[in-house]
CSV table of C-alpha atoms in Angstrom, one decimal:
chain,number,residue,atom,x,y,z
A,10,MET,CA,-6.3,-16.6,6.5
A,11,GLU,CA,-8.4,-17.7,3.6
A,12,THR,CA,-11.6,-16.3,2.0
A,13,ILE,CA,-13.7,-16.5,-1.1
A,14,THR,CA,-14.6,-13.4,-3.1
A,15,LYS,CA,-15.9,-12.6,-6.6
A,16,VAL,CA,-14.4,-10.8,-9.6
A,17,ASN,CA,-16.7,-8.1,-11.0
A,18,LYS,CA,-17.2,-7.5,-14.7
A,19,LYS,CA,-14.3,-5.0,-14.8
A,20,GLY,CA,-11.9,-7.5,-13.2
A,21,ILE,CA,-12.0,-5.8,-9.8
A,22,ILE,CA,-11.4,-8.0,-6.7
A,23,VAL,CA,-12.0,-6.7,-3.2
A,24,ILE,CA,-9.3,-7.8,-0.8
A,25,PRO,CA,-11.2,-8.5,2.5
A,26,LYS,CA,-10.4,-6.2,5.4
A,27,GLY,CA,-9.1,-9.0,7.6
A,28,ILE,CA,-6.5,-9.9,4.9
A,29,ARG,CA,-5.5,-6.2,4.4
A,30,ASP,CA,-5.1,-5.8,8.1
A,31,GLU,CA,-3.0,-9.0,8.4
A,32,ILE,CA,-0.4,-7.6,6.0
A,33,GLY,CA,-0.8,-3.9,6.7
A,34,LEU,CA,-2.1,-3.1,3.3
A,35,LYS,CA,-3.6,0.4,3.1
A,36,GLU,CA,-5.2,2.6,0.5
A,37,GLY,CA,-2.5,4.0,-1.8
A,38,ASP,CA,0.0,1.1,-1.1
A,39,SER,CA,1.7,-0.5,-4.1
A,40,VAL,CA,1.3,-4.2,-4.8
A,41,LYS,CA,3.1,-6.6,-7.2
A,42,ILE,CA,0.9,-9.0,-9.0
A,43,THR,CA,2.4,-12.2,-10.5
A,44,VAL,CA,1.0,-15.4,-12.1
A,45,GLU,CA,2.4,-18.7,-10.8
A,46,GLY,CA,0.7,-21.5,-12.8
A,47,ASN,CA,-3.0,-21.1,-12.1
A,48,ARG,CA,-2.4,-18.8,-9.1
A,49,ILE,CA,-2.4,-15.0,-8.8
A,50,VAL,CA,0.0,-13.8,-6.2
A,51,ILE,CA,-0.4,-10.3,-4.8
A,52,GLU,CA,2.4,-8.9,-2.7
A,53,LYS,CA,2.6,-5.6,-0.9
A,54,ILE,CA,5.7,-3.7,-1.9
A,55,ASP,CA,7.5,-0.6,-0.7
A,56,LEU,CA,9.0,1.1,-3.8
A,57,TRP,CA,11.5,3.1,-1.7
A,58,ASP,CA,12.9,0.0,0.0
A,59,ARG,CA,13.2,-1.8,-3.4
A,60,VAL,CA,15.1,1.2,-4.9
A,61,TRP,CA,17.5,1.8,-2.0
A,62,ASN,CA,18.2,-1.9,-1.5
A,63,CYS,CA,18.9,-2.7,-5.2
A,64,CYS,CA,20.5,0.5,-6.4
A,65,LYS,CA,24.3,0.6,-6.2
A,66,GLY,CA,24.8,4.0,-7.9
A,67,SER,CA,24.0,7.6,-7.2
A,68,ALA,CA,20.8,9.2,-5.9
A,69,GLU,CA,20.0,10.3,-9.5
A,70,GLU,CA,20.2,6.7,-10.6
A,71,ALA,CA,18.0,5.6,-7.7
A,72,GLU,CA,15.4,8.4,-8.6
A,73,LYS,CA,15.5,7.3,-12.3
A,74,GLU,CA,14.9,3.6,-11.2
A,75,LEU,CA,12.0,4.6,-9.0
A,76,ASP,CA,10.4,6.6,-11.8
A,77,GLU,CA,10.7,3.6,-14.1
A,78,GLU,CA,9.1,1.3,-11.5
A,79,GLU,CA,6.2,3.8,-11.0
A,80,GLU,CA,5.6,4.0,-14.7
A,81,GLU,CA,5.2,0.2,-14.8
A,82,PHE,CA,2.4,0.4,-12.3
Protein backbone atom coordinates (compact mmCIF):
# COMPACT_ATOMS: atom_id res chain seq x y z
CA MET A 1 0.00 0.00 0.00
CA GLU A 2 1.20 3.52 -0.75
CA THR A 3 -0.17 6.89 0.29
CA ILE A 4 0.87 10.52 0.58
CA THR A 5 0.48 12.49 3.78
CA LYS A 6 1.83 15.75 5.24
CA VAL A 7 4.09 16.53 8.17
CA ASN A 8 2.67 19.14 10.54
CA LYS A 9 4.74 21.93 12.14
CA LYS A 10 5.59 19.73 15.16
CA GLY A 11 6.83 16.90 12.92
CA ILE A 12 3.75 14.74 13.46
CA ILE A 13 2.78 12.37 10.64
CA VAL A 14 -0.54 10.55 10.63
CA ILE A 15 -0.23 6.93 9.51
CA PRO A 16 -3.35 6.26 7.42
CA LYS A 17 -5.85 3.73 8.80
CA GLY A 18 -5.41 1.35 5.86
CA ILE A 19 -1.68 1.07 6.54
CA ARG A 20 -2.20 0.69 10.32
CA ASP A 21 -4.74 -2.04 9.66
CA GLU A 22 -2.44 -3.81 7.19
CA ILE A 23 0.30 -4.30 9.81
CA GLY A 24 -1.97 -4.47 12.86
CA LEU A 25 -0.67 -1.22 14.40
CA LYS A 26 -2.83 -0.03 17.29
CA GLU A 27 -2.77 2.87 19.71
CA GLY A 28 -0.08 2.28 22.33
CA ASP A 29 2.03 -0.06 20.15
CA SER A 30 5.78 0.59 19.99
CA VAL A 31 7.52 1.37 16.73
CA LYS A 32 11.16 1.54 15.72
CA ILE A 33 12.12 4.44 13.45
CA THR A 34 15.32 4.29 11.40
CA VAL A 35 16.84 6.32 8.60
CA GLU A 36 18.12 4.52 5.50
CA GLY A 37 19.59 7.06 3.12
CA ASN A 38 16.75 9.49 2.41
CA ARG A 39 14.07 7.05 3.64
CA ILE A 40 12.40 6.91 7.05
CA VAL A 41 11.46 3.34 8.00
CA ILE A 42 8.84 2.74 10.71
CA GLU A 43 8.58 -0.82 12.02
CA LYS A 44 6.06 -2.17 14.50
CA ILE A 45 7.91 -3.93 17.32
CA ASP A 46 6.92 -6.08 20.26
CA LEU A 47 9.24 -5.25 23.16
CA TRP A 48 8.43 -8.51 24.97
CA ASP A 49 9.39 -10.62 21.94
CA ARG A 50 12.60 -8.63 21.48
CA VAL A 51 13.62 -9.15 25.12
CA TRP A 52 12.80 -12.83 25.36
CA ASN A 53 14.33 -13.66 21.97
CA CYS A 54 17.60 -11.85 22.61
CA CYS A 55 18.17 -12.32 26.34
CA LYS A 56 20.18 -15.38 27.29
CA GLY A 57 20.34 -14.67 31.04
CA SER A 58 17.97 -14.54 33.98
CA ALA A 59 14.53 -12.99 34.25
CA GLU A 60 16.13 -10.09 36.14
CA GLU A 61 18.47 -9.42 33.21
CA ALA A 62 15.53 -9.57 30.80
CA GLU A 63 13.58 -7.10 32.93
CA LYS A 64 16.59 -4.75 33.06
CA GLU A 65 16.97 -4.97 29.27
CA LEU A 66 13.27 -4.20 28.78
CA ASP A 67 13.53 -1.17 31.09
CA GLU A 68 16.50 0.12 29.10
CA GLU A 69 14.63 -0.31 25.80
CA GLU A 70 11.56 1.47 27.16
CA GLU A 71 13.74 4.40 28.31
CA GLU A 72 15.07 4.74 24.75
CA PHE A 73 11.54 5.27 23.50
